Amino acid sequence: MGAIEQAAGLVFQWDVLVTIFFAAVFGMFVGAIPGLTATMAIALLVPVTFFMDPIPAVGAMVTCAAMAIFAGDIPGTLLRIPGTPASAAYTDEAYAMTRKGEAEKALGANLLYSALGGLVGTAVLIFAAPHLAEVALRFSSTEYFWMAMLGLTCAAFISSGSPIKGLVSLLIGLSVATIGLNNPAGQPRFTFGHTEMMGGIDFIAAMIGLFAVSEILRNAAGGARNLPVPQVPIGNPLRGWGTMLRTYWRQQIRGNVVGVGVGALPGAGADLAAWIAYAMSRRFSKNKEKYGKGHVEGIVEATSANNAAVGSAWVPALVFGIPGDTITAIVIGVLFVKGLNPGPTLFVFNPQNIYAIFLIFILANLIMIPLGYLAIRAGRQLLRIPRRIIMPVILAFCMVGAFATNNAVFNIGIMLAFGILGFFMEDNGIPVAPCILGIVLGGMVEQHFITTMIRSDGELLAFFGRPIAAGLGIVTLLIWVTPLVVWLRRLQRGSAAAPEPSGPGTA
Amino acid sequence: MRLNDALLGVLLFGVAIALFLGSRGFPSIPGQQIGAGAFPTVLSAGFALCATILVISGLRSRLPAIVWMDWTREPNGIRNVVVIIALVIFYIAFARQLGFMLTMAPIIFVMLRLFGVGWLASLAIAVIAVLGMQYIFGRFLLVPLPWGLLAPIRWW
């Protein structure tokens, strides 16, 4: 029996399909509630997946992520509050459409192009990943070191508004990763004599803290008030799909390409893809003057991009074990727990599992259309869910989730500490995402760094001794040097007093 | 609470020094010049670099030392944050003795009251949520949530 038939056998089982369905509904809910992000939905899902088999567990996360990214467009369109950071790029545009009474057209476009973008991203994942895996099989620790560095560099420098603060966030994450026994020397580091710290900081607990608890604190700080529900009629979102598909196919393809490219870059994800696609759409459009006043063109391109990125972000995650965004960072953590260690060998030894994940991707994007249709029709009711009741229950879920990772109350303390840290970082404009990637990749970076150093007897040039490694290394160093040069030149001109640009991906 | 970049830089400089001093004591791998201290030392250098840049740009920006964000001016903003942190600490301290349900129910109740939900509704939501979670997580998802004082009346 071939791997694809085996994969179908793994996926088309009642328990798997039911799990996927519930995960989809859950993702839809969480994504649609403003203030709850797609990453938070995934983080809350983790403790539930612990008892599941690997395939339904991964399937639940894939579906939940795709759904939450789409559902984030609903509050963005109706309330001008993006449900997830990935929708932020075109929230103003979509809200302007709502004010013109075209809410259903905006949401319909979001749904259609989210699903199509997701399918394109999946197609790229299916075709690119196995080929890349063959290349990756020949990688040594030097290449892995640079791949991880490239991912971390992109996360710190490109996807955050202020490169320095992105770097600070990354360093915090890497430092957290050094805690415990898990290092090449097997030496307990920064444990302060606690046996609980020997195993290192539990990544899931830290994650729940950074993404969920800090958001709960943020909501509580604002009083967890209910939002004004807009009194706009929402018609049939399916109307106008035919016209849109004919008019905007160029924008769609361009958005897909941008999304796939940005998503596949280790360390950059859907948020950044949407911002770039929206800006590009505006630059190349014949109707520039209509942008920002409720014009669907930019939305088509940006929403095509962010969902395509969700799929292609899995390419570096599955092939190299290097997450493309915070969502895949969590999924990598879960894959390790399930014994499906990401990396090229996964493609060689367990191809049926990989194909099963691909199948689930396709299913997730297909199920999005009917569920998304219902969610849009129920959009106003979804927004009426009282946040002041949701927040306490979510905190309780967070605490149980942190506890469940290894049944230690100590982890709830870790969760709280990272919740406060995340809250403080957000207040100070330090992005959280690089910190997460740092925690996930810290061990890998150090291990490959030390291995290469030992093999070369401390010769630093060994990092550029192989062609692929040299290429990756030079790209990484260029990204490092550029902001420093820009900063120094700005300092010379004395214009450093200008306010820092607040870019995308700060959420 | 937004610190001026200069202040943030000073804070990070402290982190850099602590990291550097902390990693000096780690022994190297036998027969190698490199050991457990190498990576944290690199990180501390990174922190020091960021700290320097932040201090310089912070001093040039002439912003106040601390900017109080909008949420600190919200009525109850600070109170809500402090109480929620205290509630989590309360759970950490008492969950083992009192059990999951007896600790979590008051936490949910207090939070709901904090956000202005009525007495009766808060009580009902807290009780239902706790019973549901103990059942779903404890029974179905096999998380060993502590029963504490309620252990004698455990029904499964």
XYZ file of C-alpha atoms in Angstrom:
663
model
C 0.000 0.000 0.000
C 1.376 3.390 -0.991
C 2.040 6.188 1.412
C -0.816 8.290 0.048
C -3.397 5.535 0.603
C -2.036 5.044 4.101
C -2.318 8.763 4.699
C -5.939 8.769 3.523
C -6.567 5.894 5.897
C -5.107 7.929 8.746
C -7.189 11.015 7.982
C -10.596 9.674 6.918
C -11.608 8.262 10.257
C -14.524 9.483 12.300
C -12.535 10.604 15.303
C -10.078 12.556 13.158
C -12.803 14.246 11.120
C -14.840 15.129 14.205
C -11.711 16.549 15.875
C -10.993 18.647 12.806
C -14.563 19.926 12.760
C -14.499 20.983 16.400
C -11.078 22.561 15.993
C -12.467 24.534 13.060
C -15.404 25.820 15.096
C -13.086 26.661 17.991
C -10.666 28.517 15.719
C -13.564 30.420 14.191
C -14.751 31.529 17.627
C -11.390 32.566 18.983
C -10.374 34.322 15.784
C -13.635 36.244 15.644
C -13.382 37.568 19.197
C -11.287 40.736 19.088
C -8.259 40.532 21.349
C -7.912 36.782 21.001
C -5.341 35.903 18.343
C -4.834 32.854 16.170
C -1.657 32.072 18.108
C -3.632 32.159 21.333
C -6.164 29.733 19.857
C -3.332 27.313 19.079
C -1.732 27.760 22.493
C -5.053 26.980 24.182
C -5.474 23.922 21.977
C -2.144 22.388 23.000
C -3.187 20.808 26.316
C -6.201 19.262 24.608
C -3.991 17.643 21.975
C -1.761 15.922 24.519
C -3.959 12.880 24.790
C -4.626 12.612 21.055
C -2.815 10.578 18.419
C -0.333 12.573 16.339
C -2.512 12.954 13.229
C -5.693 14.303 14.861
C -3.512 16.510 17.089
C -1.727 18.113 14.152
C -4.960 18.188 12.161
C -6.710 20.102 14.917
C -3.935 22.696 14.968
C -3.779 23.101 11.199
C -7.528 23.581 10.924
C -7.750 25.840 13.918
C -4.979 28.102 12.601
C -6.452 28.436 9.113
C -9.883 29.177 10.522
C -8.694 31.688 13.114
C -6.704 33.646 10.528
C -9.817 33.948 8.373
C -12.156 34.701 11.284
C -9.897 37.550 12.360
C -11.262 39.430 9.371
C -14.781 39.499 10.841
C -14.209 41.913 13.754
C -11.728 43.766 11.550
C -14.416 44.422 8.988
C -17.320 45.110 11.316
C -15.587 46.872 14.226
C -12.264 48.027 12.790
C -10.544 45.862 15.419
C -8.465 43.151 13.755
C -9.211 39.772 15.316
C -5.659 38.614 14.602
C -2.526 40.604 13.654
C -2.654 39.037 10.185
C -5.813 41.022 9.401
C -4.428 44.335 10.587
C -3.043 45.322 7.175
C -6.440 45.807 5.567
C -8.703 46.489 8.547
C -9.187 50.152 7.680
C -10.026 49.304 4.102
C -12.563 46.648 5.112
C -14.139 48.902 7.725
C -14.526 51.643 5.129
C -16.436 49.132 3.011
C -18.694 48.340 5.959
C -19.464 52.026 6.350
C -20.447 52.113 2.698
C -22.841 49.232 3.393
C -20.690 46.660 1.634
C -19.784 44.553 4.668
C -20.895 41.335 3.002
C -18.789 42.051 -0.058
C -15.673 42.620 2.067
C -16.284 39.504 4.144
C -17.185 37.458 1.082
C -13.899 38.477 -0.539
C -12.051 37.594 2.659
C -13.630 34.162 2.776
C -13.158 33.302 -0.894
C -9.573 34.465 -1.141
C -8.650 33.046 2.254
C -9.741 29.599 1.145
C -8.095 29.906 -2.282
C -4.916 31.334 -0.760
C -4.834 28.498 1.732
C -5.122 25.944 -1.080
C -2.307 27.597 -3.043
C -0.102 27.619 0.047
C -0.899 23.947 0.545
C -0.038 23.138 -3.060
C 3.352 24.808 -2.653
C 3.886 22.908 0.579
C 3.055 19.618 -1.150
C 5.387 20.181 -4.099
C 8.257 22.062 -2.463
C 8.657 20.295 0.859
C 9.717 16.827 -0.357
C 12.274 18.317 -2.765
C 13.699 20.569 -0.090
C 13.848 17.589 2.233
C 16.179 15.826 -0.207
C 18.476 18.831 -0.131
C 18.192 19.046 3.632
C 19.356 15.438 4.000
C 22.819 16.564 2.940
C 22.946 19.390 5.482
C 25.542 19.307 8.220
C 25.472 21.195 11.496
C 26.925 24.284 9.813
C 23.998 24.601 7.403
C 21.521 23.967 10.195
C 23.210 26.624 12.281
C 22.812 29.201 9.527
C 19.256 28.137 8.676
C 18.260 28.653 12.297
C 20.166 31.930 12.426
C 18.449 33.105 9.254
C 15.056 32.303 10.769
C 15.851 34.118 13.981
C 17.296 37.056 12.071
C 14.221 37.439 9.899
C 11.995 37.244 12.951
C 13.976 39.894 14.798
C 14.810 42.337 12.022
C 12.257 42.052 9.252
C 8.997 41.266 10.931
C 9.196 43.876 13.659
C 9.030 47.642 13.450
C 12.168 48.361 15.444
C 15.081 46.009 14.673
C 16.781 46.700 18.002
C 13.691 45.818 19.998
C 13.188 42.743 17.852
C 16.753 41.750 18.675
C 16.166 42.340 22.398
C 13.124 40.072 22.223
C 15.152 37.424 20.411
C 17.958 37.604 22.990
C 15.441 37.190 25.795
C 14.130 34.051 24.101
C 17.609 32.622 23.484
C 18.592 33.299 27.091
C 15.493 31.513 28.333
C 16.477 28.551 26.153
C 19.847 28.247 27.928
C 18.182 27.435 31.249
C 18.530 23.839 32.382
C 20.660 20.809 31.624
C 19.846 20.637 27.961
C 23.097 21.904 26.432
C 26.072 20.295 24.692
C 28.098 20.238 27.903
C 25.274 18.757 29.964
C 25.912 21.425 32.558
C 23.029 22.784 34.687
C 22.781 26.481 33.840
C 20.820 29.271 35.537
C 18.688 26.836 37.503
C 19.249 28.676 40.819
C 19.264 25.290 42.523
C 15.691 24.443 41.552
C 15.220 20.867 40.396
C 12.186 21.993 38.387
C 14.419 24.232 36.296
C 16.816 21.391 35.409
C 14.679 20.305 32.474
C 14.558 23.866 31.199
C 11.694 26.316 30.921
C 8.648 24.514 29.622
C 8.012 25.997 26.218
C 4.249 25.493 26.164
C 3.803 27.178 29.543
C 5.945 30.112 28.398
C 3.932 30.315 25.219
C 0.573 30.346 26.997
C 1.937 33.094 29.217
C 3.312 35.262 26.426
C 0.322 34.986 24.141
C -2.720 34.260 26.267
C -2.098 35.540 29.786
C -0.609 38.812 28.558
C -3.702 39.308 26.380
C -5.980 38.594 29.331
C -4.081 41.182 31.370
C -4.359 43.603 28.459
C -8.125 43.064 28.235
C -8.512 43.347 32.001
C -6.500 46.557 32.015
C -8.981 47.988 29.532
C -11.881 46.924 31.728
C -12.962 44.019 29.444
C -15.803 46.176 28.225
C -18.220 44.947 25.618
C -17.811 46.400 22.187
C -20.451 48.369 20.370
C -22.057 46.036 17.885
C -22.483 47.680 14.486
C -25.980 48.040 13.127
C -25.161 47.191 9.534
C -27.137 44.716 7.504
C -25.100 41.751 6.320
C -26.379 40.353 3.067
C -25.343 37.272 1.185
C -21.519 37.101 1.210
C -21.515 34.760 -1.781
C -22.889 37.429 -4.075
C -20.303 38.932 -6.377
C -17.832 36.042 -6.146
C -18.009 35.455 -9.896
C -17.298 39.086 -10.758
C -14.505 39.305 -8.229
C -12.830 36.169 -9.532
C -12.894 37.557 -13.074
C -11.818 41.099 -12.153
C -9.111 40.450 -9.603
C -7.342 37.280 -10.723
C -4.084 39.179 -11.169
C -4.239 40.556 -7.634
C -5.046 37.101 -6.346
C -2.059 35.477 -8.009
C 0.276 38.252 -6.918
C -1.028 37.998 -3.357
C -0.570 34.227 -3.373
C 2.992 34.547 -4.620
C 3.892 37.131 -1.989
C 2.229 35.056 0.709
C 3.956 31.848 -0.296
C 7.336 33.562 -0.544
C 7.130 35.390 2.759
C 5.614 32.421 4.549
C 8.332 30.057 3.382
C 10.994 32.387 4.729
C 11.911 31.024 8.142
C 10.903 33.530 10.775
C 8.361 35.509 8.776
C 4.664 34.680 8.636
C 1.154 35.690 7.686
C 1.204 39.144 9.343
C 4.120 40.372 7.301
C 2.786 38.764 4.110
C -0.477 40.703 4.414
C 1.304 44.036 4.940
C 3.617 43.546 1.974
C 0.811 42.343 -0.299
C -1.424 45.284 0.596
C 1.347 47.793 -0.038
C 2.231 46.095 -3.316
C -1.364 46.030 -4.472
C -1.637 49.757 -3.870
C 1.557 50.517 -5.748
C 0.619 48.536 -8.855
C -3.074 49.402 -8.896
C -4.716 51.539 -11.559
C -7.146 52.822 -8.925
C -4.697 54.123 -6.311
C -7.053 56.931 -5.299
C -9.719 54.438 -4.178
C -7.447 52.756 -1.604
C -8.350 53.419 2.008
C -11.856 54.465 1.053
C -13.414 51.027 0.894
C -12.042 49.368 -2.212
C -11.987 45.594 -2.354
C -8.882 45.265 -4.547
C -6.303 45.611 -1.762
C -8.263 43.291 0.492
C -8.247 40.608 -2.180
C -4.498 40.747 -2.527
C -3.695 40.927 1.193
C -6.067 38.198 2.261
C -4.804 35.977 -0.561
C -1.346 36.502 0.871
C -1.938 35.861 4.558
C -3.653 32.524 4.094
C -1.127 31.367 1.508
C 1.552 32.168 4.075
C -0.150 29.948 6.675
C 0.441 26.957 4.388
C 3.926 27.742 3.176
C 5.141 28.604 6.698
C 5.050 24.849 7.211
C 7.752 24.258 4.611
C 10.700 25.326 6.793
C 8.898 23.939 9.840
C 8.530 20.407 8.486
C 11.739 20.244 6.436
C 14.245 21.916 8.754
C 12.371 22.105 12.048
C 12.589 25.880 11.817
C 9.267 27.633 12.370
C 8.055 30.261 9.917
C 5.821 31.972 12.466
C 4.601 31.666 16.046
C 1.891 29.174 15.110
C 4.301 26.715 13.535
C 6.630 27.313 16.488
C 4.004 25.850 18.795
C 3.224 23.049 16.361
C 6.902 22.080 16.249
C 6.832 21.799 20.027
C 3.834 19.481 19.784
C 5.403 17.417 16.980
C 8.390 16.721 19.216
C 6.083 15.645 22.044
C 4.338 13.282 19.613
C 7.604 11.740 18.429
C 7.240 13.205 14.934
C 10.523 15.100 15.075
C 10.419 17.580 12.203
C 13.293 17.341 9.753
C 14.115 15.696 6.451
C 14.046 12.212 7.941
C 10.327 12.622 8.608
C 9.853 12.596 4.829
C 12.001 9.507 4.401
C 10.773 7.301 7.222
C 7.200 8.450 7.793
C 5.942 9.805 4.460
C 2.388 8.712 5.278
C 2.321 11.141 8.200
C 3.464 13.988 5.973
C 0.837 13.170 3.344
C -1.779 12.990 6.081
C -0.838 16.502 7.183
C -1.119 17.679 3.562
C -4.569 16.110 3.249
C -5.696 17.849 6.406
C -4.501 21.156 4.992
C -6.715 20.659 1.955
C -9.680 19.624 4.114
C -9.198 22.603 6.408
C -9.362 25.061 3.538
C -12.418 23.364 2.042
C -14.332 23.239 5.320
C -13.539 26.935 5.700
C -16.062 27.920 3.036
C -19.279 26.548 4.616
C -18.182 27.339 8.176
C -16.982 30.784 7.161
C -20.311 31.423 5.437
C -22.157 30.594 8.660
C -19.734 32.691 10.701
C -20.278 35.714 8.483
C -24.051 35.329 8.701
C -23.732 35.069 12.478
C -21.030 37.733 12.559
C -22.895 40.209 14.710
C -23.901 37.536 17.215
C -20.292 36.354 17.443
C -19.222 39.866 18.329
C -21.848 40.016 21.050
C -20.149 37.231 23.062
C -19.410 39.075 26.299
C -15.676 39.370 26.795
C -16.034 39.861 30.526
C -17.365 36.311 30.803
C -14.954 34.805 28.273
C -11.791 36.222 29.857
C -12.054 34.546 33.297
C -12.829 31.192 31.688
C -9.858 31.558 29.335
C -7.575 32.301 32.286
C -8.771 29.101 33.925
C -8.053 27.219 30.669
C -4.586 28.737 30.522
C -3.793 27.585 34.041
C -5.031 24.055 33.402
C -3.131 24.038 30.094
C 0.148 25.127 31.666
C -0.319 22.560 34.427
C -1.141 19.775 31.981
C 2.149 20.004 30.055
C 3.937 18.030 32.771
C 1.481 18.065 35.660
C 3.510 20.516 37.726
C 2.122 23.579 39.498
C 5.546 25.126 38.879
C 4.553 25.581 35.236
C 1.674 27.843 36.244
C 4.292 30.075 37.859
C 6.260 30.059 34.606
C 3.092 30.920 32.721
C 2.412 33.862 35.027
C 5.985 35.138 34.817
C 5.900 35.066 31.024
C 2.432 36.611 31.003
C 3.733 39.608 32.936
C 6.863 39.697 30.780
C 4.763 39.690 27.606
C 2.554 42.462 28.957
C 5.595 44.573 29.831
C 7.251 43.883 26.473
C 4.137 44.926 24.588
C 3.914 48.172 26.554
C 7.496 48.911 25.566
C 7.092 48.141 21.888
C 9.138 44.926 22.079
C 7.572 42.303 19.784
C 6.808 38.928 21.363
C 7.218 36.661 18.324
C 11.065 36.732 18.119
C 11.209 35.725 21.784
C 9.133 32.612 21.073
C 11.300 31.628 18.112
C 14.342 32.181 20.314
C 13.009 29.809 22.959
C 12.175 27.164 20.344
C 15.400 27.424 18.353
C 17.870 28.355 21.100
C 18.899 24.780 21.843
C 19.314 23.969 18.157
C 21.415 27.066 17.445
C 23.718 26.397 20.370
C 24.110 22.710 19.605
C 25.046 23.292 15.959
C 27.281 26.206 16.910
C 29.234 24.144 19.421
C 29.393 21.107 17.121
C 30.816 23.171 14.277
C 33.303 24.887 16.581
C 34.536 21.604 18.018
C 34.823 19.971 14.610
C 36.880 22.851 13.260
C 39.004 23.219 16.408
C 37.711 26.699 17.107
C 38.256 27.956 13.575
C 35.467 30.503 12.890
C 35.985 30.322 9.117
C 34.532 26.801 9.201
C 31.095 28.430 9.313
C 31.645 29.483 5.698
C 33.498 26.334 4.619
C 30.656 24.726 2.647
C 28.892 26.430 -0.257
C 25.297 26.385 1.043
C 26.443 27.349 4.514
C 28.479 30.222 3.120
C 25.501 31.495 1.096
C 23.118 31.309 4.052
C 25.721 32.889 6.295
C 26.352 35.831 4.009
C 22.601 36.532 3.618
C 22.184 36.401 7.382
C 25.120 38.710 8.046
C 23.833 41.191 5.459
C 20.490 41.376 7.249
C 22.408 41.948 10.501
C 24.617 44.692 9.162
C 21.975 46.666 7.241
C 20.008 48.093 10.192
C 23.251 48.942 11.976
C 24.470 50.921 8.969
C 21.097 52.659 8.616
C 21.117 53.516 12.311
C 24.657 54.901 12.220
C 23.887 57.032 9.178
C 20.731 58.358 10.811
C 22.790 59.156 13.897
C 25.280 61.089 11.771
C 22.545 63.137 10.191
C 21.219 63.818 13.683
C 17.692 62.889 12.817
C 17.473 60.169 15.423
C 14.912 62.283 17.260
C 12.361 61.333 14.616
C 9.774 58.922 16.007
C 10.376 55.275 15.321
C 8.195 53.869 12.614
C 5.704 51.482 14.083
C 5.593 48.642 11.637
C 3.681 45.434 11.283
C 4.035 42.389 13.421
C 4.279 44.196 16.742
C 1.413 42.196 18.150
C 4.175 51.481 31.586
C 6.552 52.414 28.812
C 10.139 52.984 29.875
C 12.289 55.460 28.017
C 14.683 53.612 25.732
C 17.601 54.820 27.859
C 16.068 53.322 30.987
C 15.290 50.113 29.132
C 18.905 50.071 27.959
C 20.200 50.387 31.526
C 17.918 47.530 32.556
C 19.233 45.355 29.716
C 22.793 46.266 30.602
C 22.102 44.778 34.009
C 20.857 41.614 32.314
C 24.010 41.504 30.176
C 26.279 41.769 33.220
C 24.324 39.154 35.161
C 24.438 36.774 32.199
C 28.165 37.337 31.722
C 29.025 36.780 35.384
C 26.672 33.796 35.579
C 28.262 32.047 32.608
C 31.878 32.565 33.694
C 31.661 29.771 36.229
C 30.636 27.050 33.781
C 33.412 24.517 33.117
C 34.429 23.861 29.516
C 33.948 20.525 27.791
C 37.040 18.438 28.643
C 39.671 18.734 25.925
C 37.931 21.670 24.216
C 38.344 25.391 24.538
C 34.610 25.823 24.318
C 31.985 24.913 26.880
C 28.659 25.653 28.484
C 29.640 29.267 29.049
C 30.331 30.154 25.412
C 26.792 30.629 24.187
C 25.507 32.668 27.162
C 28.599 34.873 26.860
C 27.732 35.593 23.219
C 24.199 36.411 24.309
C 25.421 38.770 27.017
C 27.497 40.603 24.405
C 24.342 40.917 22.298
C 22.427 42.353 25.240
C 25.232 44.830 25.904
C 25.196 45.980 22.271
C 21.408 46.468 22.262
C 21.600 48.237 25.621
C 24.195 50.687 24.312
C 22.143 51.504 21.221
C 18.969 51.926 23.277
C 20.684 54.218 25.784
C 22.022 56.456 23.011
C 18.741 56.662 21.107
C 16.791 57.076 24.362
C 18.901 60.015 25.487
C 18.534 61.677 22.095
C 14.767 61.188 21.950
C 14.111 63.444 25.019
C 10.968 61.519 25.903
C 10.024 61.358 29.608
C 11.616 58.592 31.657
C 8.364 56.686 32.035
C 5.251 57.095 29.924
C 2.133 55.759 31.608
C 0.111 53.973 28.968
C -3.613 54.480 28.487
C -4.575 51.460 30.537
C -3.098 52.924 33.714
C -5.565 55.799 33.399
C -8.559 53.497 32.905
C -10.771 53.334 35.953
C -9.745 50.039 37.625
C -7.084 49.282 35.004
C -4.243 48.830 37.474
C -6.507 47.187 40.031
C -7.652 44.566 37.531
C -4.111 43.654 36.493
C -2.851 43.374 40.079
C -5.825 41.312 41.233
C -5.485 38.847 38.333
C -1.800 38.317 39.085
C -2.675 37.781 42.749
C -5.365 35.253 41.790
C -2.889 33.128 39.825
C -0.469 33.202 42.767
C -3.358 32.171 45.017
C -3.905 29.105 42.818
C -0.221 28.188 42.876
C -0.176 28.431 46.666
C -3.392 26.585 47.516
C -4.349 24.264 44.659
C -2.667 21.232 46.202
C -4.373 21.542 49.584
C -7.788 22.808 48.518
C -8.026 21.037 45.171
C -8.717 22.358 41.702
C -12.397 23.130 42.089
C -12.228 24.893 45.455
C -9.374 27.136 44.247
C -10.479 27.808 40.703
C -14.129 28.603 41.459
C -13.266 31.615 43.663
C -10.739 32.784 41.056
C -13.312 32.789 38.261
C -15.895 34.332 40.588
C -13.616 37.185 41.666
C -12.614 37.906 38.084
C -16.199 38.026 36.892
C -17.090 40.394 39.727
C -14.045 42.488 38.819
C -15.426 42.939 35.322
C -18.844 43.912 36.677
C -20.853 40.708 36.175
C -23.710 40.329 38.682
C -23.385 38.278 41.883
C -25.714 35.483 40.918
C -24.471 35.169 37.347
C -20.851 35.145 38.555
C -21.577 32.402 41.047
C -23.415 30.275 38.510
C -20.728 30.683 35.811
C -17.917 29.929 38.245
C -19.540 26.730 39.515
C -20.536 25.461 36.077
C -17.138 26.272 34.541
C -15.243 24.518 37.320
C -17.415 21.408 37.254
C -17.143 21.235 33.491
C -13.381 21.659 33.483
C -12.803 19.119 36.239
C -14.862 16.646 34.256
C -13.451 17.318 30.784
C -9.801 17.719 31.730
C -9.745 15.357 34.706
C -11.773 12.496 33.281
C -11.614 12.814 29.527
C -8.193 14.391 28.891
C -6.529 12.624 31.838
C -5.012 15.703 33.460
C -4.502 14.858 37.139
C -6.166 17.960 38.550
C -5.892 17.837 42.346
C -9.077 17.052 44.283
C -7.774 18.374 47.603
C -10.479 18.693 50.248
C -13.076 17.266 47.913
C -11.236 13.949 47.533
C -13.666 12.097 49.901
C -16.626 12.883 47.623
C -14.821 12.132 44.380
C -17.386 10.559 42.095
C -15.174 8.633 39.692
